[in-house]
mmCIF file of C-alpha atoms in Angstrom:
data_model
loop_
_atom_site.group_PDB
_atom_site.id
_atom_site.type_symbol
_atom_site.label_atom_id
_atom_site.label_comp_id
_atom_site.label_asym_id
_atom_site.label_seq_id
_atom_site.Cartn_x
_atom_site.Cartn_y
_atom_site.Cartn_z
ATOM 1 C CA UNK A 1 103.162 135.106 107.743
ATOM 2 C CA UNK A 2 103.591 132.104 105.466
ATOM 3 C CA UNK A 3 102.907 132.385 101.759
ATOM 4 C CA UNK A 4 99.515 131.385 100.440
ATOM 5 C CA UNK A 5 98.552 130.664 96.810
ATOM 6 C CA UNK A 6 98.575 134.382 95.886
ATOM 7 C CA UNK A 7 102.148 134.871 97.089
ATOM 8 C CA UNK A 8 103.287 131.701 95.336
ATOM 9 C CA UNK A 9 101.624 132.861 92.100
ATOM 10 C CA UNK A 10 103.309 136.256 92.385
ATOM 11 C CA UNK A 11 106.681 134.593 92.995
ATOM 12 C CA UNK A 12 106.147 132.319 89.998
ATOM 13 C CA UNK A 13 105.168 135.222 87.736
ATOM 14 C CA UNK A 14 108.501 136.886 88.493
ATOM 15 C CA UNK A 15 110.608 133.872 87.471
ATOM 16 C CA UNK A 16 112.170 134.149 84.027
ATOM 17 C CA UNK A 17 112.857 131.245 81.688
ATOM 18 C CA UNK A 18 116.474 131.669 80.685
ATOM 19 C CA UNK A 19 117.505 128.376 79.106
ATOM 20 C CA UNK A 20 116.036 125.383 77.317
ATOM 21 C CA UNK A 21 115.667 121.972 78.921
ATOM 22 C CA UNK A 22 114.835 120.491 75.506
ATOM 23 C CA UNK A 23 118.004 121.811 73.882
ATOM 24 C CA UNK A 24 120.465 121.509 76.751
ATOM 25 C CA UNK A 25 119.275 118.222 78.259
ATOM 26 C CA UNK A 26 116.782 116.236 76.186
ATOM 27 C CA UNK A 27 118.615 116.649 72.866
ATOM 28 C CA UNK A 28 121.836 115.337 74.421
ATOM 29 C CA UNK A 29 120.059 112.279 75.811
ATOM 30 C CA UNK A 30 118.274 111.566 72.537
ATOM 31 C CA UNK A 31 121.667 111.623 70.787
ATOM 32 C CA UNK A 32 122.941 108.700 72.897
ATOM 33 C CA UNK A 33 123.427 105.380 71.102
ATOM 34 C CA UNK A 34 120.280 103.315 71.609
ATOM 35 C CA UNK A 35 122.279 100.101 71.272
ATOM 36 C CA UNK A 36 124.281 101.009 74.345
ATOM 37 C CA UNK A 37 121.774 102.942 76.441
ATOM 38 C CA UNK A 38 118.089 102.680 77.148
ATOM 39 C CA UNK A 39 116.807 106.261 77.156
ATOM 40 C CA UNK A 40 113.370 106.170 78.712
ATOM 41 C CA UNK A 41 110.703 108.675 79.627
ATOM 42 C CA UNK A 42 109.761 107.861 83.203
ATOM 43 C CA UNK A 43 107.086 110.458 83.774
ATOM 44 C CA UNK A 44 105.864 113.919 83.008
ATOM 45 C CA UNK A 45 105.648 117.027 85.124
ATOM 46 C CA UNK A 46 102.315 118.738 84.667
ATOM 47 C CA UNK A 47 101.351 121.944 86.429
ATOM 48 C CA UNK A 48 98.150 123.797 85.570
ATOM 49 C CA UNK A 49 97.234 127.221 86.922
ATOM 50 C CA UNK A 50 94.340 129.613 86.434
ATOM 51 C CA UNK A 51 95.192 132.424 84.008
ATOM 52 C CA UNK A 52 98.720 131.128 83.472
ATOM 53 C CA UNK A 53 100.385 128.928 80.899
ATOM 54 C CA UNK A 54 100.563 125.269 81.857
ATOM 55 C CA UNK A 55 103.958 123.834 82.734
ATOM 56 C CA UNK A 56 104.701 120.464 81.169
ATOM 57 C CA UNK A 57 107.991 118.591 80.871
ATOM 58 C CA UNK A 58 108.768 114.956 80.048
ATOM 59 C CA UNK A 59 111.239 113.352 82.466
ATOM 60 C CA UNK A 60 114.052 111.134 81.211
ATOM 61 C CA UNK A 61 116.237 108.425 82.654
ATOM 62 C CA UNK A 62 119.098 106.552 81.040
ATOM 63 C CA UNK A 63 119.576 102.893 81.905
ATOM 64 C CA UNK A 64 122.524 100.710 81.042
ATOM 65 C CA UNK A 65 121.694 97.841 78.674
ATOM 66 C CA UNK A 66 121.916 94.245 79.950
ATOM 67 C CA UNK A 67 120.269 95.251 83.230
ATOM 68 C CA UNK A 68 120.471 92.209 85.470
ATOM 69 C CA UNK A 69 119.017 91.883 88.964
ATOM 70 C CA UNK A 70 122.070 89.887 90.031
ATOM 71 C CA UNK A 71 124.438 92.811 89.404
ATOM 72 C CA UNK A 72 124.938 95.694 91.815
ATOM 73 C CA UNK A 73 122.710 98.637 90.873
ATOM 74 C CA UNK A 74 123.861 102.245 90.980
ATOM 75 C CA UNK A 75 121.765 105.417 90.838
ATOM 76 C CA UNK A 76 123.105 108.808 89.721
ATOM 77 C CA UNK A 77 120.711 111.747 90.103
ATOM 78 C CA UNK A 78 121.163 115.345 88.976
ATOM 79 C CA UNK A 79 119.106 118.500 88.793
ATOM 80 C CA UNK A 80 116.975 117.832 91.871
ATOM 81 C CA UNK A 81 117.593 121.547 92.260
ATOM 82 C CA UNK A 82 117.320 122.658 88.654
ATOM 83 C CA UNK A 83 119.558 125.700 89.047
ATOM 84 C CA UNK A 84 122.541 123.552 90.059
ATOM 85 C CA UNK A 85 123.822 123.275 86.516
ATOM 86 C CA UNK A 86 126.867 121.042 86.905
ATOM 87 C CA UNK A 87 124.757 118.314 88.488
ATOM 88 C CA UNK A 88 122.731 118.130 85.292
ATOM 89 C CA UNK A 89 125.563 118.600 82.822
ATOM 90 C CA UNK A 90 127.956 116.448 84.869
ATOM 91 C CA UNK A 91 125.473 113.569 84.785
ATOM 92 C CA UNK A 92 125.140 114.007 81.016
ATOM 93 C CA UNK A 93 128.927 114.106 80.607
ATOM 94 C CA UNK A 94 129.194 110.867 82.594
ATOM 95 C CA UNK A 95 126.976 109.338 79.898
ATOM 96 C CA UNK A 96 128.199 111.006 76.707
ATOM 97 C CA UNK A 97 131.899 110.486 77.365
ATOM 98 C CA UNK A 98 131.541 106.754 77.853
ATOM 99 C CA UNK A 99 132.223 106.611 81.592
ATOM 100 C CA UNK A 100 128.953 104.843 82.343
ATOM 101 C CA UNK A 101 129.580 102.276 79.593
ATOM 102 C CA UNK A 102 133.016 101.552 81.002
ATOM 103 C CA UNK A 103 131.610 100.832 84.453
ATOM 104 C CA UNK A 104 128.575 98.948 83.170
ATOM 105 C CA UNK A 105 130.998 96.668 81.318
ATOM 106 C CA UNK A 106 132.566 95.848 84.684
ATOM 107 C CA UNK A 107 129.315 94.347 85.898
ATOM 108 C CA UNK A 108 127.230 97.214 87.254
ATOM 109 C CA UNK A 109 123.658 98.287 86.463
ATOM 110 C CA UNK A 110 123.619 102.074 86.087
ATOM 111 C CA UNK A 111 120.555 104.322 86.158
ATOM 112 C CA UNK A 112 121.029 108.060 85.552
ATOM 113 C CA UNK A 113 118.356 110.752 85.896
ATOM 114 C CA UNK A 114 120.201 113.874 84.768
ATOM 115 C CA UNK A 115 117.502 116.495 85.371
ATOM 116 C CA UNK A 116 114.816 115.684 87.921
ATOM 117 C CA UNK A 117 113.508 119.278 88.024
ATOM 118 C CA UNK A 118 113.317 120.703 84.476
ATOM 119 C CA UNK A 119 111.317 123.822 85.366
ATOM 120 C CA UNK A 120 113.987 124.704 87.906
ATOM 121 C CA UNK A 121 116.634 124.107 85.246
ATOM 122 C CA UNK A 122 114.983 126.466 82.775
ATOM 123 C CA UNK A 123 114.231 129.175 85.331
ATOM 124 C CA UNK A 124 117.456 128.733 87.358
ATOM 125 C CA UNK A 125 115.449 128.020 90.494
ATOM 126 C CA UNK A 126 115.834 125.830 93.556
ATOM 127 C CA UNK A 127 112.107 125.170 93.890
ATOM 128 C CA UNK A 128 109.461 123.754 91.586
ATOM 129 C CA UNK A 129 106.683 126.018 90.209
ATOM 130 C CA UNK A 130 104.669 125.550 93.409
ATOM 131 C CA UNK A 131 107.566 127.014 95.452
ATOM 132 C CA UNK A 132 108.240 123.566 96.918
ATOM 133 C CA UNK A 133 111.824 122.336 97.324
ATOM 134 C CA UNK A 134 112.012 118.916 95.610
ATOM 135 C CA UNK A 135 114.974 118.062 97.827
ATOM 136 C CA UNK A 136 112.834 118.181 100.943
ATOM 137 C CA UNK A 137 110.042 116.170 99.325
ATOM 138 C CA UNK A 138 111.260 112.562 99.168
ATOM 139 C CA UNK A 139 109.374 109.947 101.193
ATOM 140 C CA UNK A 140 111.190 106.661 100.671
ATOM 141 C CA UNK A 141 108.883 103.931 99.419
ATOM 142 C CA UNK A 142 105.823 106.181 99.368
ATOM 143 C CA UNK A 143 105.559 108.200 96.156
ATOM 144 C CA UNK A 144 101.990 109.238 97.008
ATOM 145 C CA UNK A 145 103.246 111.087 100.088
ATOM 146 C CA UNK A 146 105.776 113.220 98.197
ATOM 147 C CA UNK A 147 104.753 116.891 98.207
ATOM 148 C CA UNK A 148 106.578 117.481 94.891
ATOM 149 C CA UNK A 149 105.827 115.867 91.517
ATOM 150 C CA UNK A 150 109.555 115.764 90.800
ATOM 151 C CA UNK A 151 110.177 113.525 93.810
ATOM 152 C CA UNK A 152 107.108 111.350 93.253
ATOM 153 C CA UNK A 153 108.037 110.668 89.627
ATOM 154 C CA UNK A 154 111.572 109.656 90.545
ATOM 155 C CA UNK A 155 110.318 107.364 93.296
ATOM 156 C CA UNK A 156 107.910 105.640 90.925
ATOM 157 C CA UNK A 157 110.785 105.090 88.490
ATOM 158 C CA UNK A 158 112.915 103.525 91.219
ATOM 159 C CA UNK A 159 110.056 101.293 92.353
ATOM 160 C CA UNK A 160 109.704 100.042 88.770
ATOM 161 C CA UNK A 161 113.347 98.930 88.614
ATOM 162 C CA UNK A 162 112.803 95.938 90.897
ATOM 163 C CA UNK A 163 116.038 96.515 92.813
ATOM 164 C CA UNK A 164 115.855 95.007 96.300
ATOM 165 C CA UNK A 165 119.078 96.571 97.562
ATOM 166 C CA UNK A 166 120.787 99.443 95.777
ATOM 167 C CA UNK A 167 124.577 99.388 95.943
ATOM 168 C CA UNK A 168 125.347 103.076 95.497
ATOM 169 C CA UNK A 169 123.584 106.415 94.986
ATOM 170 C CA UNK A 170 125.388 109.632 94.092
ATOM 171 C CA UNK A 171 123.189 112.750 94.095
ATOM 172 C CA UNK A 172 124.811 115.666 92.262
ATOM 173 C CA UNK A 173 124.344 119.179 93.667
ATOM 174 C CA UNK A 174 125.969 122.600 93.873
ATOM 175 C CA UNK A 175 126.252 125.238 96.562
ATOM 176 C CA UNK A 176 126.139 128.667 94.920
ATOM 177 C CA UNK A 177 126.448 132.268 96.037
ATOM 178 C CA UNK A 178 122.750 132.682 95.176
ATOM 179 C CA UNK A 179 121.969 130.199 97.961
ATOM 180 C CA UNK A 180 122.876 133.077 100.265
ATOM 181 C CA UNK A 181 121.841 136.113 98.172
ATOM 182 C CA UNK A 182 118.508 134.817 96.851
ATOM 183 C CA UNK A 183 117.275 131.411 97.958
ATOM 184 C CA UNK A 184 117.764 131.723 101.729
ATOM 185 C CA UNK A 185 115.818 135.006 101.662
ATOM 186 C CA UNK A 186 113.023 133.523 99.533
ATOM 187 C CA UNK A 187 112.721 130.586 101.910
ATOM 188 C CA UNK A 188 112.392 132.776 104.997
ATOM 189 C CA UNK A 189 109.757 134.883 103.203
ATOM 190 C CA UNK A 190 107.836 131.787 102.083
ATOM 191 C CA UNK A 191 107.897 130.251 105.562
ATOM 192 C CA UNK A 192 107.245 133.497 107.456
ATOM 193 C CA UNK A 193 110.494 133.135 109.391
ATOM 194 C CA UNK A 194 113.481 135.295 110.154
ATOM 195 C CA UNK A 195 116.674 134.161 108.494
ATOM 196 C CA UNK A 196 120.243 134.298 109.715
ATOM 197 C CA UNK A 197 123.039 135.101 107.269
ATOM 198 C CA UNK A 198 125.235 132.119 106.446
ATOM 199 C CA UNK A 199 128.546 131.533 104.720
ATOM 200 C CA UNK A 200 129.093 129.825 101.380
ATOM 201 C CA UNK A 201 132.002 127.351 101.343
ATOM 202 C CA UNK A 202 134.738 127.969 98.769
ATOM 203 C CA UNK A 203 135.232 124.578 97.199
ATOM 204 C CA UNK A 204 133.846 121.091 96.812
ATOM 205 C CA UNK A 205 132.340 119.182 99.722
ATOM 206 C CA UNK A 206 130.158 116.154 100.355
ATOM 207 C CA UNK A 207 127.074 115.734 102.465
ATOM 208 C CA UNK A 208 126.782 112.162 103.729
ATOM 209 C CA UNK A 209 123.898 110.537 105.581
ATOM 210 C CA UNK A 210 124.021 110.909 109.362
ATOM 211 C CA UNK A 211 122.261 107.526 109.691
ATOM 212 C CA UNK A 212 124.788 105.825 107.379
ATOM 213 C CA UNK A 213 127.953 107.932 107.152
ATOM 214 C CA UNK A 214 130.259 105.495 105.304
ATOM 215 C CA UNK A 215 133.251 107.765 105.927
ATOM 216 C CA UNK A 216 135.839 105.641 104.065
ATOM 217 C CA UNK A 217 133.574 105.920 101.011
ATOM 218 C CA UNK A 218 133.228 109.691 101.443
ATOM 219 C CA UNK A 219 137.007 110.007 101.749
ATOM 220 C CA UNK A 220 137.519 108.029 98.539
ATOM 221 C CA UNK A 221 135.190 110.386 96.672
ATOM 222 C CA UNK A 222 136.898 113.477 98.125
ATOM 223 C CA UNK A 223 140.300 112.122 97.107
ATOM 224 C CA UNK A 224 139.072 111.460 93.578
ATOM 225 C CA UNK A 225 137.577 114.923 93.190
ATOM 226 C CA UNK A 226 140.675 116.559 94.690
ATOM 227 C CA UNK A 227 142.524 115.765 91.454
ATOM 228 C CA UNK A 228 140.049 117.987 89.585
ATOM 229 C CA UNK A 229 139.130 120.838 91.941
ATOM 230 C CA UNK A 230 139.837 122.174 95.426
ATOM 231 C CA UNK A 231 138.106 120.842 98.544
ATOM 232 C CA UNK A 232 136.250 123.361 100.715
ATOM 233 C CA UNK A 233 137.969 124.251 103.984
ATOM 234 C CA UNK A 234 135.905 124.354 107.155
ATOM 235 C CA UNK A 235 134.792 127.695 108.562
ATOM 236 C CA UNK A 236 136.764 128.860 111.645
ATOM 237 C CA UNK A 237 134.192 127.171 113.900
ATOM 238 C CA UNK A 238 134.860 123.795 112.257
ATOM 239 C CA UNK A 239 131.661 123.736 110.214
ATOM 240 C CA UNK A 240 130.559 123.885 106.586
ATOM 241 C CA UNK A 241 127.134 125.544 106.065
ATOM 242 C CA UNK A 242 126.669 125.288 109.823
ATOM 243 C CA UNK A 243 127.236 121.518 110.092
ATOM 244 C CA UNK A 244 130.270 119.978 111.811
ATOM 245 C CA UNK A 245 132.977 118.756 109.450
ATOM 246 C CA UNK A 246 133.468 115.061 110.285
ATOM 247 C CA UNK A 247 136.308 114.516 107.805
ATOM 248 C CA UNK A 248 137.963 116.796 105.281
ATOM 249 C CA UNK A 249 135.215 118.213 103.068
ATOM 250 C CA UNK A 250 132.506 116.000 104.601
ATOM 251 C CA UNK A 251 129.416 116.962 106.597
ATOM 252 C CA UNK A 252 126.390 114.830 107.487
ATOM 253 C CA UNK A 253 122.638 115.412 107.193
ATOM 254 C CA UNK A 254 119.830 113.095 108.244
ATOM 255 C CA UNK A 255 118.716 112.268 104.706
ATOM 256 C CA UNK A 256 115.442 110.554 105.417
ATOM 257 C CA UNK A 257 114.195 112.924 108.117
ATOM 258 C CA UNK A 258 114.832 115.924 105.849
ATOM 259 C CA UNK A 259 113.256 114.267 102.793
ATOM 260 C CA UNK A 260 116.471 114.472 100.776
ATOM 261 C CA UNK A 261 116.909 112.725 97.438
ATOM 262 C CA UNK A 262 120.049 111.100 98.863
ATOM 263 C CA UNK A 263 117.818 109.013 101.131
ATOM 264 C CA UNK A 264 115.439 107.836 98.415
ATOM 265 C CA UNK A 265 117.005 104.351 98.151
ATOM 266 C CA UNK A 266 118.170 101.796 100.698
ATOM 267 C CA UNK A 267 121.631 102.078 99.176
ATOM 268 C CA UNK A 268 124.638 101.034 101.243
ATOM 269 C CA UNK A 269 126.817 103.778 99.764
ATOM 270 C CA UNK A 270 125.261 107.239 99.444
ATOM 271 C CA UNK A 271 126.611 110.728 99.052
ATOM 272 C CA UNK A 272 125.459 114.158 97.960
ATOM 273 C CA UNK A 273 128.038 116.201 96.074
ATOM 274 C CA UNK A 274 128.347 119.964 96.463
ATOM 275 C CA UNK A 275 130.285 121.754 93.736
ATOM 276 C CA UNK A 276 131.042 125.475 94.169
ATOM 277 C CA UNK A 277 130.696 127.116 90.734
ATOM 278 C CA UNK A 278 131.246 130.717 91.878
ATOM 279 C CA UNK A 279 134.869 130.309 92.950
ATOM 280 C CA UNK A 280 137.426 132.399 91.042
ATOM 281 C CA UNK A 281 139.204 129.063 90.562
ATOM 282 C CA UNK A 282 136.189 127.381 88.942
ATOM 283 C CA UNK A 283 134.531 127.362 85.528
ATOM 284 C CA UNK A 284 131.632 125.400 84.040
ATOM 285 C CA UNK A 285 133.857 122.719 82.542
ATOM 286 C CA UNK A 286 135.737 122.201 85.810
ATOM 287 C CA UNK A 287 132.475 121.911 87.752
ATOM 288 C CA UNK A 288 131.121 119.298 85.337
ATOM 289 C CA UNK A 289 134.420 117.392 85.584
ATOM 290 C CA UNK A 290 134.242 117.449 89.375
ATOM 291 C CA UNK A 291 130.803 115.844 89.231
ATOM 292 C CA UNK A 292 132.042 113.134 86.843
ATOM 293 C CA UNK A 293 135.032 112.508 89.126
ATOM 294 C CA UNK A 294 132.732 112.106 92.111
ATOM 295 C CA UNK A 295 130.701 109.437 90.311
ATOM 296 C CA UNK A 296 133.701 107.534 88.942
ATOM 297 C CA UNK A 297 135.433 107.666 92.342
ATOM 298 C CA UNK A 298 132.296 106.309 94.000
ATOM 299 C CA UNK A 299 132.116 103.463 91.472
ATOM 300 C CA UNK A 300 135.826 102.696 91.863
ATOM 301 C CA UNK A 301 135.238 102.370 95.598
ATOM 302 C CA UNK A 302 132.205 100.141 95.052
ATOM 303 C CA UNK A 303 134.135 97.850 92.712
ATOM 304 C CA UNK A 304 137.082 97.811 95.107
ATOM 305 C CA UNK A 305 135.043 96.561 98.055
ATOM 306 C CA UNK A 306 133.305 93.996 95.850
ATOM 307 C CA UNK A 307 136.593 92.590 94.656
ATOM 308 C CA UNK A 308 138.217 92.519 98.095
#
């Protein structure tokens, strides 16, 4: 049977905080140069439970200065699943190393939310404290309907930006061995369902939007990331995580139907990155670099089609 509040509370009580959002994320954002970046708090997560400590985290976004509605606007999101570390640290690296400034100087508005799910970051979890997956909780244009605070807060931030048409959104994720060893099993327990074993792809891949595939864009991102890390081969049946491979390292999901963060804007160019940190060929630095390469490759493509 499906979990009720007691099962969720038991699950939550067994999660262990193993790293600090304040030290590993917030401190790095606060160290950014305020003349070049607008670091803004866009909301606060607040969870209160009987007989448990409250959970409270401020949420931060970083906006390029000289934001101008006439420029193309780009969104980079990380840490929708807090345990997917390189999405968070890759987004921060994109900021701290000057990549975002370089692209902003070429006439782009850039908004980065490096860690949408701080509790998940600290506890190395896919879900929020209510055992809800933030990446199934987006309801484009309707923050009130989001079943996760993490999604609702991000949607309110986007609504406040006044962008009629986003140009590009890159959502940074990972696929980890624990997806198979831990999170798939938790999900089937939570939902009262049987679960079938899956395979974890060895390498980087992209998940595009089935309603808006933009395959030349996906290919450009794959080719940019290829210089940094290896691209996941398809399984023998021609799939990656059970979805048909439509181009090397590219599968498609219906973003909006599934409530994925990738579908949160009306952006023309959208992709969801999937870094594989558990490969013998990978390390933390390489994974962060792959995320940066995916963003810069996406922006190079955007600028290329604007100039052509």
